[in-house]
PDB file of C-alpha atoms in Angstrom:
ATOM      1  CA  UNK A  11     -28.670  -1.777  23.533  1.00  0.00           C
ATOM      2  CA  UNK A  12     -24.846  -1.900  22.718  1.00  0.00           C
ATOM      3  CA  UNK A  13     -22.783  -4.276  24.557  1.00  0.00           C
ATOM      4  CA  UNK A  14     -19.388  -4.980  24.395  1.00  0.00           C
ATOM      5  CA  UNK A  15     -18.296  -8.041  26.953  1.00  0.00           C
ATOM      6  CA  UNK A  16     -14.601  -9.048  27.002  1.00  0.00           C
ATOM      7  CA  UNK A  17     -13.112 -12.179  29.063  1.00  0.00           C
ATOM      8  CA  UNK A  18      -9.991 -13.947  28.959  1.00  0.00           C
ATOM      9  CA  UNK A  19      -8.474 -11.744  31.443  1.00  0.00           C
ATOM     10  CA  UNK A  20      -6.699 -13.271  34.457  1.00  0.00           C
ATOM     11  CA  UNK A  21      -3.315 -14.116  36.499  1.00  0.00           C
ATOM     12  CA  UNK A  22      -1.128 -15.514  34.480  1.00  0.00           C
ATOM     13  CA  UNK A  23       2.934 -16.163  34.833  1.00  0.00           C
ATOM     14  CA  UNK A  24       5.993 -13.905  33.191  1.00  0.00           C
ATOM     15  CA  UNK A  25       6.233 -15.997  29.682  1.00  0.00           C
ATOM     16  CA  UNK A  26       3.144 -17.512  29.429  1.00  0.00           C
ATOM     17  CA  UNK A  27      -0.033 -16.890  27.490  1.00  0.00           C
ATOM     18  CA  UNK A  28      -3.695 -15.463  27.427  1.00  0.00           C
ATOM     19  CA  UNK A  29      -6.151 -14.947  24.768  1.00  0.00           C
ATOM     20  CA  UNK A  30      -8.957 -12.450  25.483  1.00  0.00           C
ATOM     21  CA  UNK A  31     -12.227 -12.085  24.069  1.00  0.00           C
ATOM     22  CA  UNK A  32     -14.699  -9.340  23.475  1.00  0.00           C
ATOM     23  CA  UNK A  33     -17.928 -10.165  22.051  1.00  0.00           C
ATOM     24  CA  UNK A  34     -19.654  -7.100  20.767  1.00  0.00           C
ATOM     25  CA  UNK A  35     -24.151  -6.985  20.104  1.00  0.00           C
ATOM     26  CA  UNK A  36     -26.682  -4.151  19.577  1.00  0.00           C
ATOM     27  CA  UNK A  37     -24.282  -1.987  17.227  1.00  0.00           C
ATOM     28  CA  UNK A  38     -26.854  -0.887  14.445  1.00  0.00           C
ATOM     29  CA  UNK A  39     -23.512   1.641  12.753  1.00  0.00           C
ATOM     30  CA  UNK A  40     -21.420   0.440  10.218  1.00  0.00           C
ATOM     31  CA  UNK A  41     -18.365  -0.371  12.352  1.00  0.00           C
ATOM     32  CA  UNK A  42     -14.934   1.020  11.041  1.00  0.00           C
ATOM     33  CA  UNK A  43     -12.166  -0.385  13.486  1.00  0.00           C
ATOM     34  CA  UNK A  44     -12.297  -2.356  16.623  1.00  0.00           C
ATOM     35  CA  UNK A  45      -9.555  -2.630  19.314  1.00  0.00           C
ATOM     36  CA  UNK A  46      -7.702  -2.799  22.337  1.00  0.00           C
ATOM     37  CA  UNK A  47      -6.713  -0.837  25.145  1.00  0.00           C
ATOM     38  CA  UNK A  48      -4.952  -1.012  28.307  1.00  0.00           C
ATOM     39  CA  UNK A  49      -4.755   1.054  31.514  1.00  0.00           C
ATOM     40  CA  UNK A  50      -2.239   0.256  34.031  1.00  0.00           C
ATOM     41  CA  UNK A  51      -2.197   1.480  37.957  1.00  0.00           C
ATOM     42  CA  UNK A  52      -2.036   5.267  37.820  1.00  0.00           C
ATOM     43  CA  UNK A  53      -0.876   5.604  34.402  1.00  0.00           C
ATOM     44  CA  UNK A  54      -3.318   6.439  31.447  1.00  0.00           C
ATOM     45  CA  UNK A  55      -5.253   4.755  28.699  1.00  0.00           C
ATOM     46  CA  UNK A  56      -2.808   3.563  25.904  1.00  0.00           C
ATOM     47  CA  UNK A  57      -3.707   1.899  22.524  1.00  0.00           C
ATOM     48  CA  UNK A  58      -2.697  -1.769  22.103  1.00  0.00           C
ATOM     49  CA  UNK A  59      -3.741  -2.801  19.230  1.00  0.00           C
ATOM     50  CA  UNK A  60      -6.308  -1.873  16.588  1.00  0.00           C
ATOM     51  CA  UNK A  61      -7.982  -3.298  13.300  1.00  0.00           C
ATOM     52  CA  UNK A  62      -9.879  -1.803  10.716  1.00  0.00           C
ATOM     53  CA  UNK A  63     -12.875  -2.910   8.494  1.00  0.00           C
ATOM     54  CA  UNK A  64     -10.614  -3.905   5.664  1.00  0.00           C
ATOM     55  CA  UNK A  65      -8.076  -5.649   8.157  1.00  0.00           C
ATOM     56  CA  UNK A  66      -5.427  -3.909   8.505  1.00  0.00           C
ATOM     57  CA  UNK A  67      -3.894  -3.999  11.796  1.00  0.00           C
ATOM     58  CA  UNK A  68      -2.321  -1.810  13.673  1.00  0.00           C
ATOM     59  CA  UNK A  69       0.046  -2.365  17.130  1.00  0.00           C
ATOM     60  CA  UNK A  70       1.661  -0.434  20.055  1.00  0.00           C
ATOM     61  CA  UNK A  71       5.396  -0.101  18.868  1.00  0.00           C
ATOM     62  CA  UNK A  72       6.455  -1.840  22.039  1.00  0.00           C
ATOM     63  CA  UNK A  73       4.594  -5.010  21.502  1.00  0.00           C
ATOM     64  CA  UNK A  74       4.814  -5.571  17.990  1.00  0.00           C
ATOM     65  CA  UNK A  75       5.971  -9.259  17.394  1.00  0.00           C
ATOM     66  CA  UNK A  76       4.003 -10.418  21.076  1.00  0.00           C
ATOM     67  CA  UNK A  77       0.719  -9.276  20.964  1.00  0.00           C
ATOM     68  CA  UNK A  78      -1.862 -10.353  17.783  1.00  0.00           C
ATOM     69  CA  UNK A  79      -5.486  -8.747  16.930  1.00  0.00           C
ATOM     70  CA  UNK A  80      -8.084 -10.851  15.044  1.00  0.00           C
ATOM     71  CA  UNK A  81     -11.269 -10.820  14.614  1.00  0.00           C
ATOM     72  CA  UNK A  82     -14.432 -12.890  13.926  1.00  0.00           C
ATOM     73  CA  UNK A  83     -17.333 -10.674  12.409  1.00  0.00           C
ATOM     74  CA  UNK A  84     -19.566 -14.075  12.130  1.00  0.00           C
ATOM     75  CA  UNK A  85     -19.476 -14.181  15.763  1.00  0.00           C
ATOM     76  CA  UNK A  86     -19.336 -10.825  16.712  1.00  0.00           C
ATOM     77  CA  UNK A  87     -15.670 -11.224  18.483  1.00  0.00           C
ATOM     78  CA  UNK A  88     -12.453  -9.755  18.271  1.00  0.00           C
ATOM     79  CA  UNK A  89      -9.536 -10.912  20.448  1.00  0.00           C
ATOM     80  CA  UNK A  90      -6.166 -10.427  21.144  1.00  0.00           C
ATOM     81  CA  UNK A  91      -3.545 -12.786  21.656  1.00  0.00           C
ATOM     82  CA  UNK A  92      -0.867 -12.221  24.019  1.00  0.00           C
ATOM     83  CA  UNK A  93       2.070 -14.130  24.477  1.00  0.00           C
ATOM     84  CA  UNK A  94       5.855 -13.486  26.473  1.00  0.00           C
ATOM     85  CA  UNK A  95       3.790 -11.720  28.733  1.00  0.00           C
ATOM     86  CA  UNK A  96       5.711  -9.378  30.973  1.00  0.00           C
ATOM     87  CA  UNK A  97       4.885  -7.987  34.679  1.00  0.00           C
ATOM     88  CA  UNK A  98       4.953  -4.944  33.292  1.00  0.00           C
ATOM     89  CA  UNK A  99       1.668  -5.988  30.725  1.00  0.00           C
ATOM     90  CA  UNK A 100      -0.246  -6.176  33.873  1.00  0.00           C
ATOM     91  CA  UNK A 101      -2.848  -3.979  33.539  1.00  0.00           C
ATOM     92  CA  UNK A 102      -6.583  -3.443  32.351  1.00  0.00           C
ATOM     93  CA  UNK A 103      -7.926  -4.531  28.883  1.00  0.00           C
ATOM     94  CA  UNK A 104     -10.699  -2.465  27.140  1.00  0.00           C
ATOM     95  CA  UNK A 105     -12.354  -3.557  23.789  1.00  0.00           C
ATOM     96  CA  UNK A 106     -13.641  -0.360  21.628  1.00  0.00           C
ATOM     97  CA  UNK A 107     -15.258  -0.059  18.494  1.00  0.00           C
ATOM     98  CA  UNK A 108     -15.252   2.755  16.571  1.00  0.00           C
ATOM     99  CA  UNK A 109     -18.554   3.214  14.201  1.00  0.00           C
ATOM    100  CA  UNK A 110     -18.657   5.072  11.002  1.00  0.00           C
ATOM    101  CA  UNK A 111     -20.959   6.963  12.680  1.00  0.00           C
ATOM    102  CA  UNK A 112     -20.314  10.618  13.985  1.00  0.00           C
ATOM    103  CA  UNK A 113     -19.418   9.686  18.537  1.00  0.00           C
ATOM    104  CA  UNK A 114     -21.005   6.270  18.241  1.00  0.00           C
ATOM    105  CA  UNK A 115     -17.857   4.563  19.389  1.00  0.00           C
ATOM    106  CA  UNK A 116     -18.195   2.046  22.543  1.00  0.00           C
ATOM    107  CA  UNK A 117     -15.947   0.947  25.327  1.00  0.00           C
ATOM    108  CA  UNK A 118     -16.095  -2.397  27.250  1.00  0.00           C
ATOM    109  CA  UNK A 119     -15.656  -2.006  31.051  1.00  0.00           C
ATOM    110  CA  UNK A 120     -12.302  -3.910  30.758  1.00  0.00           C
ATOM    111  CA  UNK A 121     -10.799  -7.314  32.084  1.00  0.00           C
ATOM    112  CA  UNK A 122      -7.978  -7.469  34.536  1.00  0.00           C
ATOM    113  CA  UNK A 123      -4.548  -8.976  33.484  1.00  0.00           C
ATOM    114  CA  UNK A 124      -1.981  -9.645  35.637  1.00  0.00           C
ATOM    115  CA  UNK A 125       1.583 -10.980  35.476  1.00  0.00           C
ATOM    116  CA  UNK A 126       3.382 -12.000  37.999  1.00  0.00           C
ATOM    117  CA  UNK A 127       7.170 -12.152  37.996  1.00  0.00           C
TER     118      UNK A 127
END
């Protein structure tokens, strides 16, 4: 069974920092790219950050230079590192990995990050 579990989400202050986590099991596909995601209140689904097999990342114009996406295939884990957060980063995180396999890409069910001003 695939999971995909991410943490790290929370309240945090305008400035500050958060790391989050998502810890991936169960994928049996040659995994291609892994990233992440973010939904805020009644907008849609926009691409934060993303990196492929061989490493090469990719980022959201807007938060080039604040937001970084690593990974740790020993442990299953890729995170993102946020920093300068902004109110207007408040939203939902998703983790997805994209397999090399024809639709056997996954989504996490997301963890909550909010700034306050």
């Amino acid at each position: 069974q695939v999971q995909l579990v991410e943490s790290g989400g929370g309240l945090v202050q305008a400035g500050g920092s958060l790391r989050l986590s998502c810890t991936y099991s169960g994928i049996i596909f040659s995994i291609s790219a892994m990233g992440w995601y973010r939904q805020a209140p009644g907008k849609q689904r926009e691409l934060v950050a993303t990196v492929t097999r061989d490493g090469t990342t990719n980022y959201a114009d807007s938060l080039k230079g604040r937001f970084t996406i690593s990974r740790d295939n020993a442990k299953g884990t890729v995170y993102l590192q946020m920093s300068s957060l902004k109110p207007e980063d408040t939203a939902v995180y998703y983790c997805r990995i994209n397999t090399e396999a024809y639709g056997e890409n996954y989504w996490g069910k997301g963890t909550l990050v909010t700034v306050s001003s």
